[in-house]
Short mmCIF file of C-alpha atoms in Angstrom, two decimals:
data_model
loop_
_atom_site.label_atom_id
_atom_site.label_comp_id
_atom_site.label_asym_id
_atom_site.label_seq_id
_atom_site.Cartn_x
_atom_site.Cartn_y
_atom_site.Cartn_z
CA MET A 1 93.60 112.45 129.71
CA ASP A 2 94.69 114.84 126.98
CA PRO A 3 94.30 118.48 128.01
CA SER A 4 91.85 120.42 125.89
CA PRO A 5 93.47 123.36 124.07
CA SER A 6 92.60 126.82 125.29
CA SER A 7 91.08 129.48 123.05
CA ASP A 8 94.49 131.23 122.85
CA ASP A 9 96.15 128.04 121.72
CA PHE A 10 93.43 127.52 119.14
CA ILE A 11 93.89 131.02 117.69
CA ARG A 12 97.67 130.60 117.63
CA HIS A 13 97.46 127.27 115.77
CA LEU A 14 94.61 128.25 113.46
CA GLY A 15 95.85 127.82 109.91
CA ASP A 16 98.60 125.34 110.89
CA ASP A 17 98.52 121.76 109.73
CA TRP A 18 97.09 119.21 112.13
CA ILE A 19 97.54 115.67 110.83
CA PRO A 20 95.56 112.86 112.48
CA ASP A 21 97.56 110.06 114.06
CA CYS A 22 96.07 106.63 113.38
CA SER A 23 96.98 103.23 111.97
CA ILE A 24 97.48 102.75 108.24
CA GLU A 25 94.48 100.40 108.08
CA GLN A 26 92.15 103.14 109.29
CA LYS A 27 93.43 105.86 106.94
CA PRO A 28 91.97 106.31 103.41
CA TYR A 29 94.33 106.47 100.41
CA VAL A 30 94.03 107.56 96.79
CA GLY A 31 92.79 104.69 94.65
CA GLN A 32 91.04 102.85 97.47
CA LEU A 33 87.93 101.02 96.21
CA PHE A 34 84.46 100.99 97.77
CA PRO A 35 81.30 99.21 96.58
CA ASP A 36 79.01 102.22 97.16
CA VAL A 37 78.78 105.72 98.61
CA ASP A 38 77.49 104.65 102.02
CA THR A 39 80.36 102.23 102.59
CA SER A 40 82.92 104.89 101.71
CA PHE A 41 81.34 107.42 104.07
CA THR A 42 81.22 104.84 106.87
CA PHE A 43 84.93 104.24 106.43
CA TYR A 44 85.74 107.99 106.52
CA HIS A 45 83.38 108.42 109.48
CA ARG A 46 85.20 105.73 111.48
CA TYR A 47 88.51 107.26 110.48
CA GLY A 48 87.39 110.59 111.95
CA SER A 49 86.07 108.89 115.07
CA SER A 50 89.44 107.28 115.77
CA CYS A 51 91.30 110.54 115.14
CA GLY A 52 89.06 112.98 117.04
CA PHE A 53 87.05 114.89 114.44
CA ASP A 54 83.57 114.72 112.95
CA SER A 55 82.81 114.30 109.26
CA ARG A 56 79.80 115.09 107.11
CA ARG A 57 78.48 114.50 103.62
CA SER A 58 78.71 117.36 101.19
CA THR A 59 77.93 118.00 97.52
CA GLU A 60 77.82 115.41 94.75
CA ARG A 61 77.73 115.26 90.99
CA LYS A 62 75.36 113.17 88.91
CA ASN A 63 75.19 112.19 85.25
CA LYS A 64 72.23 112.40 82.91
CA LEU A 65 70.90 109.11 84.31
CA LYS A 66 70.76 110.67 87.81
CA LYS A 67 73.54 108.39 89.03
CA THR A 68 76.23 109.72 91.36
CA THR A 69 79.59 110.17 89.67
CA ARG A 70 81.42 112.08 92.38
CA LYS A 71 80.83 112.60 96.11
CA TYR A 72 82.54 114.90 98.63
CA PHE A 73 83.05 114.08 102.32
CA LEU A 74 84.30 116.93 104.51
CA CYS A 75 85.40 117.60 108.05
CA SER A 76 82.45 118.94 110.06
CA ARG A 77 84.38 122.19 110.53
CA ALA A 78 84.82 122.81 106.83
CA GLY A 79 83.24 125.94 105.39
CA SER A 80 83.26 129.58 106.39
CA PRO A 81 82.32 130.65 109.92
CA GLU A 82 78.86 132.12 110.32
CA ASP A 83 78.68 135.90 110.16
CA ASP A 84 77.80 137.04 113.69
CA THR A 85 77.74 140.75 112.79
CA SER A 86 74.06 140.74 111.87
CA GLU A 87 72.09 143.42 113.70
CA ASP A 88 68.80 141.54 113.38
CA VAL A 89 68.17 140.41 116.97
CA SER A 90 65.09 138.42 115.91
CA ILE A 91 67.32 135.79 114.29
CA LYS A 92 68.19 133.17 116.87
CA LYS A 93 71.39 131.27 116.20
CA ARG A 94 72.06 127.88 117.65
CA LYS A 95 75.06 127.74 119.92
CA THR A 96 77.61 125.14 118.79
CA THR A 97 80.78 123.94 120.46
CA SER A 98 82.71 123.44 117.18
CA ALA A 99 82.35 126.38 114.76
CA LYS A 100 83.38 126.14 111.13
CA CYS A 101 86.90 127.34 110.39
CA ASP A 102 87.51 126.62 106.68
CA CYS A 103 89.07 123.23 107.45
CA PRO A 104 90.56 121.87 104.18
CA ALA A 105 90.35 118.15 105.09
CA LYS A 106 88.22 116.18 102.65
CA LEU A 107 87.71 112.88 100.87
CA ILE A 108 86.51 112.82 97.27
CA ILE A 109 85.30 109.62 95.67
CA ALA A 110 84.42 109.05 92.00
CA ALA A 111 82.60 106.33 90.10
CA ASP A 112 84.93 103.70 88.66
CA GLY A 113 82.64 102.65 85.77
CA ASN A 114 81.92 99.22 87.27
CA GLY A 115 79.25 100.28 89.74
CA GLY A 116 81.72 101.05 92.53
CA PHE A 117 83.76 104.05 93.64
CA PHE A 118 87.41 104.88 94.23
CA VAL A 119 89.17 107.58 96.25
CA LYS A 120 90.06 110.34 93.79
CA LYS A 121 91.47 112.82 96.30
CA PHE A 122 92.29 112.69 99.99
CA ILE A 123 93.44 115.67 102.08
CA GLU A 124 94.27 114.66 105.64
CA ASN A 125 95.57 118.02 106.90
CA HIS A 126 93.28 119.99 109.28
CA ASN A 127 93.67 123.54 110.53
CA HIS A 128 92.31 122.86 114.03
CA SER A 129 93.07 120.62 116.97
CA PHE A 130 91.29 117.32 117.54
CA ALA A 131 89.13 116.15 120.41
CA GLY A 132 91.01 114.58 123.29
CA LYS A 133 90.01 111.68 125.51
CA GLY A 134 87.96 113.96 127.75
CA THR A 135 85.85 115.37 124.92
CA MET A 136 85.84 112.51 122.42
CA GLN A 137 82.44 111.27 123.63
CA PHE A 138 80.76 114.51 122.52
CA LEU A 139 81.63 114.04 118.86
CA ARG A 140 78.78 112.84 116.69
CA CYS A 141 80.91 110.05 115.31
CA SER A 142 81.48 108.77 118.86
CA ARG A 143 77.80 108.82 119.77
CA SER A 144 75.85 105.78 118.70
CA LEU A 145 72.62 104.63 120.29
CA THR A 146 72.34 100.86 120.05
CA GLU A 147 69.29 98.70 120.62
CA PHE A 148 70.49 98.21 124.18
CA HIS A 149 70.36 101.98 124.74
CA LYS A 150 66.86 102.20 123.30
CA ARG A 151 65.59 99.23 125.33
CA PHE A 152 67.04 100.77 128.50
CA ILE A 153 65.31 104.11 127.81
CA ILE A 154 61.98 102.33 127.19
CA ASP A 155 62.27 100.26 130.38
CA ALA A 156 63.17 103.38 132.36
CA ALA A 157 60.13 105.20 130.96
CA ARG A 158 57.89 102.35 132.13
CA LEU A 159 59.20 102.98 135.65
CA ASN A 160 58.45 106.71 135.29
CA ILE A 161 62.17 107.54 134.98
CA GLY A 162 62.90 110.45 132.66
CA ALA A 163 65.61 110.64 130.04
CA THR A 164 68.00 112.75 132.16
CA ARG A 165 67.86 110.41 135.12
CA ALA A 166 68.05 107.38 132.84
CA HIS A 167 71.28 108.76 131.35
CA ALA A 168 72.78 109.17 134.84
CA ILE A 169 71.80 105.62 135.80
CA PHE A 170 73.23 104.25 132.56
CA LYS A 171 76.49 106.10 133.21
CA SER A 172 76.72 104.53 136.66
CA MET A 173 76.13 101.10 135.18
CA ILE A 174 78.71 101.47 132.41
CA GLY A 175 81.33 103.26 134.48
CA SER A 176 81.92 106.65 132.82
CA TYR A 177 80.48 109.15 130.36
CA GLU A 178 83.00 108.07 127.74
CA ASN A 179 81.56 104.56 127.72
CA VAL A 180 77.92 105.68 127.42
CA ARG A 181 78.55 106.85 123.83
CA ALA A 182 75.53 109.15 124.02
CA THR A 183 74.65 112.46 125.62
CA VAL A 184 71.61 113.45 127.65
CA VAL A 185 70.20 115.15 124.55
CA ASP A 186 70.49 111.86 122.65
CA PHE A 187 68.50 110.11 125.37
CA LYS A 188 65.87 112.86 125.26
CA LYS A 189 65.57 112.53 121.48
CA ILE A 190 64.97 108.79 121.71
CA SER A 191 62.35 109.36 124.40
CA ARG A 192 60.69 111.96 122.16
CA ASP A 193 60.77 109.64 119.14
CA ILE A 194 59.15 106.84 121.16
CA LYS A 195 56.31 109.13 122.21
CA GLU A 196 55.81 110.28 118.62
CA TYR A 197 55.79 106.67 117.43
CA ILE A 198 53.14 105.76 119.97
CA GLY A 199 51.13 108.83 118.97
CA LYS A 200 47.42 108.26 119.18
CA HIS A 201 47.76 104.52 119.77
CA ASP A 202 48.51 104.78 123.47
CA ALA A 203 44.96 103.64 124.36
CA ASP A 204 45.37 100.58 122.11
CA ILE A 205 48.64 99.77 123.85
CA LEU A 206 46.97 100.10 127.26
CA ILE A 207 44.09 97.78 126.32
CA GLN A 208 46.53 95.24 124.90
CA LYS A 209 48.56 95.49 128.11
CA PHE A 210 45.46 94.69 130.15
CA LYS A 211 44.72 91.70 127.90
CA ASP A 212 48.26 90.42 128.37
CA ILE A 213 47.96 90.72 132.15
CA GLN A 214 44.66 88.87 132.08
CA THR A 215 46.01 85.95 130.05
CA SER A 216 49.52 85.65 131.48
CA SER A 217 50.20 87.03 134.95
CA ASP A 218 46.81 87.55 136.66
CA ASN A 219 43.84 85.36 135.75
CA ASN A 220 41.60 87.34 138.12
CA PHE A 221 42.34 90.64 136.39
CA ARG A 222 39.18 92.18 134.90
CA PHE A 223 38.60 95.33 132.90
CA GLU A 224 35.85 97.10 131.00
CA TYR A 225 36.10 99.97 128.54
CA LYS A 226 33.98 102.06 126.21
CA THR A 227 34.76 104.16 123.13
CA ASP A 228 32.91 106.92 121.32
CA ALA A 229 31.88 107.19 117.66
CA ASN A 230 35.44 108.17 116.71
CA ASN A 231 36.85 105.10 118.47
CA HIS A 232 38.38 107.24 121.21
CA LEU A 233 38.61 105.75 124.69
CA THR A 234 36.08 107.48 126.96
CA GLN A 235 35.66 105.13 129.94
CA LEU A 236 37.93 102.49 131.45
CA PHE A 237 37.45 100.38 134.58
CA TRP A 238 39.85 97.75 135.90
CA ALA A 239 40.44 95.59 138.97
CA ASP A 240 43.26 93.15 139.62
CA GLY A 241 43.27 89.96 141.65
CA VAL A 242 44.59 91.62 144.80
CA GLY A 243 41.90 94.29 144.70
CA ARG A 244 39.16 91.72 144.23
CA ARG A 245 40.42 89.67 147.18
CA ASN A 246 40.55 92.84 149.30
CA PHE A 247 36.92 93.51 148.45
CA GLU A 248 35.86 90.04 149.59
CA VAL A 249 37.20 90.83 153.09
CA PHE A 250 36.88 94.60 153.47
CA GLY A 251 34.17 95.48 150.93
CA ASP A 252 31.38 96.51 153.30
CA VAL A 253 32.25 100.19 152.87
CA VAL A 254 33.53 101.64 149.60
CA SER A 255 34.76 105.18 149.04
CA PHE A 256 35.47 106.74 145.67
CA ASP A 257 36.27 110.23 144.53
CA ALA A 258 37.52 111.95 141.36
CA THR A 259 41.05 112.77 142.46
CA TYR A 260 42.66 114.49 139.46
CA ARG A 261 42.62 114.74 135.69
CA THR A 262 45.29 113.28 133.43
CA ASN A 263 47.41 115.90 131.72
CA LYS A 264 46.99 115.08 128.03
CA TYR A 265 43.39 113.97 127.60
CA GLY A 266 41.78 115.45 130.72
CA MET A 267 40.28 112.11 131.81
CA VAL A 268 39.25 111.80 135.46
CA PHE A 269 41.00 109.18 137.58
CA ILE A 270 38.79 107.53 140.23
CA PRO A 271 40.12 104.98 142.73
CA PHE A 272 37.68 102.73 144.61
CA ILE A 273 39.14 102.17 148.07
CA GLY A 274 38.25 100.67 151.43
CA ILE A 275 39.71 100.31 154.94
CA ASP A 276 41.30 97.11 156.24
CA ASN A 277 41.36 95.91 159.86
CA HIS A 278 44.54 97.96 160.49
CA TRP A 279 42.79 101.19 159.46
CA LYS A 280 44.88 101.32 156.29
CA SER A 281 43.54 102.12 152.83
CA VAL A 282 43.23 99.25 150.37
CA THR A 283 42.41 99.60 146.69
CA PHE A 284 39.57 97.61 145.12
CA ALA A 285 39.52 99.01 141.60
CA ALA A 286 40.09 102.16 139.55
CA ALA A 287 38.50 103.97 136.63
CA LEU A 288 39.22 106.63 134.03
CA LEU A 289 36.23 108.69 132.93
CA GLU A 290 35.80 111.30 130.24
CA LYS A 291 33.67 113.65 132.37
CA GLU A 292 32.41 114.10 135.92
CA ASP A 293 28.72 113.76 135.07
CA ALA A 294 25.94 111.37 136.04
CA ASP A 295 26.20 109.20 132.90
CA ASN A 296 29.91 108.54 133.40
CA TYR A 297 29.45 107.78 137.09
CA LYS A 298 26.58 105.43 136.25
CA TRP A 299 28.81 103.56 133.83
CA ALA A 300 31.53 103.23 136.50
CA CYS A 301 29.01 102.02 139.10
CA GLU A 302 27.58 99.44 136.71
CA ALA A 303 31.10 98.21 135.91
CA PHE A 304 31.77 97.94 139.65
CA LYS A 305 28.61 95.90 140.16
CA LYS A 306 29.55 93.64 137.23
CA PHE A 307 32.88 92.67 138.80
CA PHE A 308 32.06 92.88 142.53
CA GLY A 309 28.29 92.41 142.82
CA SER A 310 25.99 94.62 144.89
CA SER A 311 27.01 93.44 148.38
CA VAL A 312 28.22 96.92 149.38
CA LYS A 313 26.54 98.21 152.53
CA CYS A 314 27.76 101.80 152.49
CA ILE A 315 29.30 104.14 149.92
CA VAL A 316 31.19 107.27 150.96
CA THR A 317 31.70 110.14 148.49
CA ASP A 318 31.98 113.89 148.48
CA GLN A 319 28.99 116.18 147.84
CA ASP A 320 29.08 115.80 144.06
CA PRO A 321 25.42 115.79 142.89
CA ALA A 322 26.29 113.67 139.85
CA MET A 323 27.63 110.94 142.14
CA LYS A 324 24.45 111.09 144.20
CA ILE A 325 22.29 110.51 141.11
CA ALA A 326 24.40 107.56 139.95
CA ILE A 327 24.47 105.88 143.37
CA GLU A 328 20.72 106.21 143.90
CA GLU A 329 20.08 104.58 140.54
CA CYS A 330 22.74 101.85 140.61
CA PHE A 331 22.74 101.07 144.36
CA PRO A 332 19.18 101.81 145.53
CA GLY A 333 19.47 99.87 148.81
CA VAL A 334 22.91 101.04 149.81
CA LYS A 335 23.55 103.75 152.39
CA HIS A 336 25.17 106.81 150.86
CA ARG A 337 27.22 108.93 153.26
CA LEU A 338 29.27 112.09 152.65
CA CYS A 339 32.98 112.24 153.38
CA MET A 340 33.59 114.01 156.67
CA TRP A 341 37.04 115.16 155.55
CA HIS A 342 35.50 117.16 152.69
CA ILE A 343 32.93 118.66 155.05
CA MET A 344 35.48 119.69 157.68
CA LYS A 345 37.72 121.15 155.00
CA LYS A 346 35.00 123.71 154.17
CA PHE A 347 34.74 125.19 157.68
CA PRO A 348 37.52 127.79 157.22
CA ALA A 349 35.96 128.93 153.95
CA LYS A 350 32.51 129.23 155.55
CA LEU A 351 33.44 130.78 158.91
CA GLY A 352 36.67 132.55 158.07
CA THR A 353 40.26 131.32 158.03
CA LEU A 354 41.37 133.66 160.83
CA PHE A 355 38.51 132.58 163.14
CA CYS A 356 39.18 128.88 162.65
CA ALA A 357 42.93 129.27 163.05
CA GLU A 358 43.07 131.48 166.17
CA SER A 359 40.04 130.29 168.12
CA PRO A 360 39.66 126.85 169.79
CA PHE A 361 36.46 126.28 167.80
CA MET A 362 37.87 123.65 165.40
CA ASP A 363 39.64 121.69 168.17
CA LYS A 364 36.48 121.45 170.26
CA LEU A 365 34.35 120.52 167.26
CA LYS A 366 36.77 117.80 166.15
CA ASN A 367 36.44 116.13 169.56
CA PHE A 368 32.85 115.27 168.67
CA VAL A 369 33.19 114.86 164.90
CA TRP A 370 36.07 112.37 164.98
CA SER A 371 34.89 110.40 167.99
CA ASP A 372 34.43 106.70 167.19
CA HIS A 373 32.28 105.87 170.20
CA SER A 374 29.80 108.75 170.39
CA SER A 375 26.11 108.01 170.17
CA ILE A 376 23.78 110.12 168.08
CA ASP A 377 22.53 112.03 171.12
CA GLU A 378 26.06 112.66 172.41
CA PHE A 379 27.11 113.99 169.05
CA GLU A 380 24.06 116.28 168.75
CA ASP A 381 24.57 117.65 172.26
CA GLY A 382 28.27 118.24 171.73
CA TRP A 383 27.66 119.93 168.37
CA ASN A 384 25.01 122.26 169.78
CA ASN A 385 27.16 123.16 172.82
CA VAL A 386 30.12 124.15 170.61
CA ILE A 387 27.89 126.18 168.27
CA SER A 388 26.32 127.99 171.22
CA GLU A 389 29.64 128.61 172.95
CA PHE A 390 30.99 130.51 169.94
CA GLU A 391 27.63 132.19 169.18
CA LEU A 392 27.24 130.61 165.75
CA SER A 393 23.58 129.57 166.11
CA ASP A 394 22.40 132.39 163.83
CA ASN A 395 25.24 131.98 161.34
CA THR A 396 23.74 130.92 158.00
#
């Protein structure tokens, strides 16, 4: 690996001639012909990539017919260094690893009169050192994102893998950073561009994904959705084949609760779950709702009945009044019970955190609350005894 020059070496050699070392086939020459401007720049760009410097397009001249007659290609470090003596602290300057240093290297092409171009002038001398093997991958000319890169970033995003981690995985697959031919920032830019391309069509992509699952991989997959007047997705309900089979066996009791809101659109995610014969949670279905109100819950309950029927014997929810209204209307003959976990969670807020933490009140109460084999009378007696023991009978 070529050692990178230190800042002292760079200052000492600044102004000296640095001539790239490459094969004759890669080096431009005066009189060389090109069919167009882009082809000539590609050639100079590859020349710089093999030698260890970046190139860029510069000014051009045009005739009265707006056709290019002369074009300048420069080293990326051509031009005067930026003036850092400005006292205006409000101006933020981007930090760069390769500042301009009046590099004289350039390639000038001119129109040949037959629609093509020829090299009119070529200066190969630079006044700075070139990138070595350890830093070559950071040059723009050495960074090229292929379709394979883009497909890898998309597949990683589907697995909830971010751009930074995707870059690390790609490096491990290829073998080294030099072989990746892209930086972490390049991966982040592609990820950003993909999100911008999707834009407001993410709901359309989701619905199409559900349709593809239904027709190709899971014939028992079912979904229902609703849009508003502006064609925005407001409600979505789905259940796959595994969830529907779980319901056939363990669907006597169903619990659902609005767990959290999605970040971008604020839609409420609601899983419909049950308990199997190993006391493990199993998922029956899931829904996304615009709001936590009675109308949205009614829509979700009706969608549930459409796919699963009304054979549910008991529904467990929290104390949300909107849920209560929807269940009474959609499942009139079904027992509606409140989640004991939500109720027990409120005890410290009602009685005081210090009291519940330092006294044996909660431990004694849980012995009766979480007992699977207590009768109604045993529970009532145990509850009253604990309340009396800690003198909470008059506590509102």
